[in-house]
Amino acid sequence: RRHTRYISVTGVQTCALPIYNLSLPLVQKIRQVIVAFFALVETGFYLRFRRFYWFVQHHGKLAEIERAHSELMADAGRGARMLLALHLALAAAAVLLSPFFVDALTLTPREAVGFRFAVIGGVAHGFLIYALIFLSYFDLRKRALHLATTFLVLNATFGMMNVFVGFPVPGAGYFLA
């Protein structure tokens, strides 16, 4: 709690935690790289998705529909593997290089642990986004809503627990959600 300070933004007093806030810009840069790569993966999936539903809508032959479906599922699996590899590579690099960030930014060891939690939470958040988009493509709105609501509730709960109870490491609530 000694690193917590309260700041006033537009008359509302909010909690600022410098330990956690120092690592967030780097996590955001990592997420931007992942989003750019995700756009490439999602574009190929979209084209195969459109092709599959074109055959369904225009009463294509069963063999054509099955082939388009297998291509769609293969592309979804390939995209998920590529995203997993990219996420894990960036997260591993960030976690392994965190001692250098500690030295360069003069962070405390506690701040380095908070950075690691934020990076791993960012990887999980990226896969949540991928799952939501995948569910949305197949018009599984209730499942997508349930997944998004669960994340919202868990993130809000753990965030409030961090503010009022205090986790030993900042970013642990985001990671757990």
Short mmCIF file of C-alpha atoms in Angstrom, two decimals:
data_model
loop_
_atom_site.label_atom_id
_atom_site.label_comp_id
_atom_site.label_asym_id
_atom_site.label_seq_id
_atom_site.Cartn_x
_atom_site.Cartn_y
_atom_site.Cartn_z
CA ARG A 1 0.00 0.00 0.00
CA ARG A 2 2.94 2.36 0.41
CA HIS A 3 3.20 2.81 -3.38
CA THR A 4 -0.47 3.69 -3.77
CA ARG A 5 -1.31 7.33 -4.15
CA TYR A 6 -4.59 9.01 -4.84
CA ILE A 7 -5.00 11.54 -7.61
CA SER A 8 -7.92 13.75 -8.54
CA VAL A 9 -9.19 13.57 -12.10
CA THR A 10 -12.10 15.91 -12.86
CA GLY A 11 -12.89 16.18 -9.16
CA VAL A 12 -13.07 12.41 -8.60
CA GLN A 13 -10.39 10.93 -6.42
CA THR A 14 -8.96 7.75 -7.96
CA CYS A 15 -6.23 5.36 -6.99
CA ALA A 16 -2.99 5.45 -8.99
CA LEU A 17 -0.48 2.66 -8.57
CA PRO A 18 2.84 3.64 -10.18
CA ILE A 19 4.20 0.10 -9.84
CA TYR A 20 1.50 -1.22 -12.15
CA ASN A 21 1.27 1.83 -14.40
CA LEU A 22 4.94 1.66 -15.40
CA SER A 23 4.53 -1.72 -17.08
CA LEU A 24 1.31 -0.99 -18.94
CA PRO A 25 2.78 1.01 -21.88
CA LEU A 26 5.04 -1.91 -22.81
CA VAL A 27 2.16 -4.37 -22.50
CA GLN A 28 0.09 -2.11 -24.77
CA LYS A 29 2.87 -2.11 -27.41
CA ILE A 30 2.97 -5.91 -27.29
CA ARG A 31 -0.80 -6.00 -27.69
CA GLN A 32 -0.59 -3.69 -30.74
CA VAL A 33 1.79 -6.10 -32.43
CA ILE A 34 -0.55 -8.97 -31.65
CA VAL A 35 -3.55 -7.04 -33.01
CA ALA A 36 -1.70 -6.31 -36.27
CA PHE A 37 -0.87 -9.98 -36.66
CA PHE A 38 -4.40 -10.94 -35.66
CA ALA A 39 -5.76 -8.83 -38.52
CA LEU A 40 -3.74 -10.93 -40.94
CA VAL A 41 -5.03 -14.21 -39.47
CA GLU A 42 -8.62 -13.01 -39.27
CA THR A 43 -8.63 -11.84 -42.90
CA GLY A 44 -7.88 -15.33 -44.23
CA PHE A 45 -10.46 -16.85 -41.91
CA TYR A 46 -13.08 -14.36 -43.10
CA LEU A 47 -12.50 -15.25 -46.74
CA ARG A 48 -12.88 -18.95 -46.03
CA PHE A 49 -15.95 -18.25 -43.87
CA ARG A 50 -17.58 -16.33 -46.73
CA ARG A 51 -16.75 -19.10 -49.18
CA PHE A 52 -18.28 -21.76 -46.92
CA TYR A 53 -21.52 -19.83 -46.44
CA TRP A 54 -21.71 -18.99 -50.15
CA PHE A 55 -21.89 -22.72 -50.89
CA VAL A 56 -24.52 -23.19 -48.19
CA GLN A 57 -26.66 -20.26 -49.34
CA HIS A 58 -26.46 -21.19 -53.02
CA HIS A 59 -27.26 -24.87 -52.39
CA GLY A 60 -23.83 -26.12 -53.35
CA LYS A 61 -22.99 -29.77 -53.61
CA LEU A 62 -22.37 -31.60 -50.37
CA ALA A 63 -18.75 -32.30 -51.36
CA GLU A 64 -18.16 -28.57 -51.97
CA ILE A 65 -19.72 -27.62 -48.64
CA GLU A 66 -17.68 -30.25 -46.78
CA ARG A 67 -14.46 -29.15 -48.48
CA ALA A 68 -15.16 -25.48 -47.70
CA HIS A 69 -15.99 -26.41 -44.10
CA SER A 70 -12.79 -28.41 -43.66
CA GLU A 71 -10.77 -25.51 -45.14
CA LEU A 72 -12.53 -23.12 -42.76
CA MET A 73 -11.79 -25.26 -39.72
CA ALA A 74 -8.20 -25.86 -40.85
CA ASP A 75 -7.71 -22.11 -41.26
CA ALA A 76 -9.21 -21.45 -37.82
CA GLY A 77 -6.87 -24.01 -36.24
CA ARG A 78 -3.86 -22.68 -38.13
CA GLY A 79 -4.71 -19.13 -37.11
CA ALA A 80 -5.13 -20.14 -33.47
CA ARG A 81 -1.76 -21.93 -33.51
CA MET A 82 -0.07 -18.92 -35.11
CA LEU A 83 -1.59 -16.56 -32.57
CA LEU A 84 -0.66 -18.90 -29.72
CA ALA A 85 2.93 -19.06 -30.96
CA LEU A 86 3.15 -15.27 -31.32
CA HIS A 87 1.51 -14.61 -27.96
CA LEU A 88 3.72 -17.06 -26.13
CA ALA A 89 6.90 -15.89 -27.87
CA LEU A 90 6.23 -12.24 -27.04
CA ALA A 91 5.19 -13.07 -23.49
CA ALA A 92 8.23 -15.28 -22.93
CA ALA A 93 10.53 -12.59 -24.33
CA ALA A 94 8.93 -9.92 -22.15
CA VAL A 95 9.07 -12.08 -19.03
CA LEU A 96 12.65 -13.20 -19.68
CA LEU A 97 13.79 -9.65 -20.47
CA SER A 98 12.05 -8.13 -17.46
CA PRO A 99 15.32 -8.02 -15.45
CA PHE A 100 16.69 -5.68 -18.13
CA PHE A 101 13.57 -3.53 -17.81
CA VAL A 102 14.11 -3.44 -14.07
CA ASP A 103 17.62 -2.05 -14.57
CA ALA A 104 16.78 0.32 -17.42
CA LEU A 105 13.68 1.78 -15.79
CA THR A 106 14.97 1.46 -12.20
CA LEU A 107 11.99 -0.64 -11.19
CA THR A 108 11.73 -2.55 -7.97
CA PRO A 109 11.50 -6.36 -8.05
CA ARG A 110 7.83 -6.04 -7.11
CA GLU A 111 7.25 -3.89 -10.18
CA ALA A 112 8.95 -6.53 -12.34
CA VAL A 113 6.59 -9.18 -10.98
CA GLY A 114 3.64 -6.88 -11.71
CA PHE A 115 4.92 -6.48 -15.25
CA ARG A 116 5.09 -10.26 -15.67
CA PHE A 117 1.52 -10.67 -14.45
CA ALA A 118 0.35 -7.94 -16.81
CA VAL A 119 2.08 -9.60 -19.78
CA ILE A 120 0.62 -13.03 -19.04
CA GLY A 121 -2.80 -11.46 -18.47
CA GLY A 122 -2.46 -9.70 -21.83
CA VAL A 123 -1.82 -13.04 -23.54
CA ALA A 124 -4.96 -14.51 -21.99
CA HIS A 125 -6.90 -11.38 -22.92
CA GLY A 126 -5.77 -11.76 -26.54
CA PHE A 127 -7.17 -15.28 -26.63
CA LEU A 128 -10.39 -14.07 -25.07
CA ILE A 129 -10.75 -11.62 -27.95
CA TYR A 130 -9.99 -14.38 -30.47
CA ALA A 131 -12.64 -16.62 -28.87
CA LEU A 132 -15.22 -13.81 -28.89
CA ILE A 133 -14.64 -13.12 -32.57
CA PHE A 134 -14.79 -16.82 -33.40
CA LEU A 135 -18.07 -17.20 -31.50
CA SER A 136 -19.47 -14.11 -33.20
CA TYR A 137 -18.70 -15.49 -36.65
CA PHE A 138 -20.85 -18.53 -35.97
CA ASP A 139 -23.64 -16.43 -34.46
CA LEU A 140 -23.17 -17.88 -30.98
CA ARG A 141 -24.08 -14.59 -29.36
CA LYS A 142 -25.26 -16.02 -26.05
CA ARG A 143 -21.98 -17.85 -25.53
CA ALA A 144 -20.00 -14.76 -26.55
CA LEU A 145 -22.05 -12.62 -24.17
CA HIS A 146 -21.57 -15.15 -21.37
CA LEU A 147 -17.80 -15.20 -21.96
CA ALA A 148 -17.51 -11.40 -22.11
CA THR A 149 -19.72 -10.95 -19.04
CA THR A 150 -17.72 -13.49 -17.09
CA PHE A 151 -14.50 -11.65 -17.91
CA LEU A 152 -16.07 -8.30 -17.01
CA VAL A 153 -17.35 -9.56 -13.64
CA LEU A 154 -14.07 -11.30 -12.76
CA ASN A 155 -11.96 -8.33 -13.83
CA ALA A 156 -14.14 -5.90 -11.86
CA THR A 157 -14.20 -8.19 -8.81
CA PHE A 158 -10.46 -8.77 -8.74
CA GLY A 159 -9.80 -5.11 -9.49
CA MET A 160 -11.94 -4.01 -6.57
CA MET A 161 -10.31 -6.63 -4.36
CA ASN A 162 -6.95 -5.20 -5.35
CA VAL A 163 -8.03 -1.67 -4.44
CA PHE A 164 -9.72 -2.52 -1.13
CA VAL A 165 -7.94 -5.66 0.07
CA GLY A 166 -4.71 -5.39 -1.87
CA PHE A 167 -3.04 -8.19 -3.78
CA PRO A 168 0.64 -8.65 -3.00
CA VAL A 169 1.43 -7.96 -6.67
CA PRO A 170 -0.22 -5.35 -8.87
CA GLY A 171 -1.69 -6.87 -12.01
CA ALA A 172 -2.61 -10.13 -10.31
CA GLY A 173 -6.33 -9.34 -10.64
CA TYR A 174 -6.05 -8.86 -14.40
CA PHE A 175 -4.06 -12.07 -14.66
CA LEU A 176 -6.60 -14.05 -12.60
CA ALA A 177 -9.57 -12.70 -14.56
#
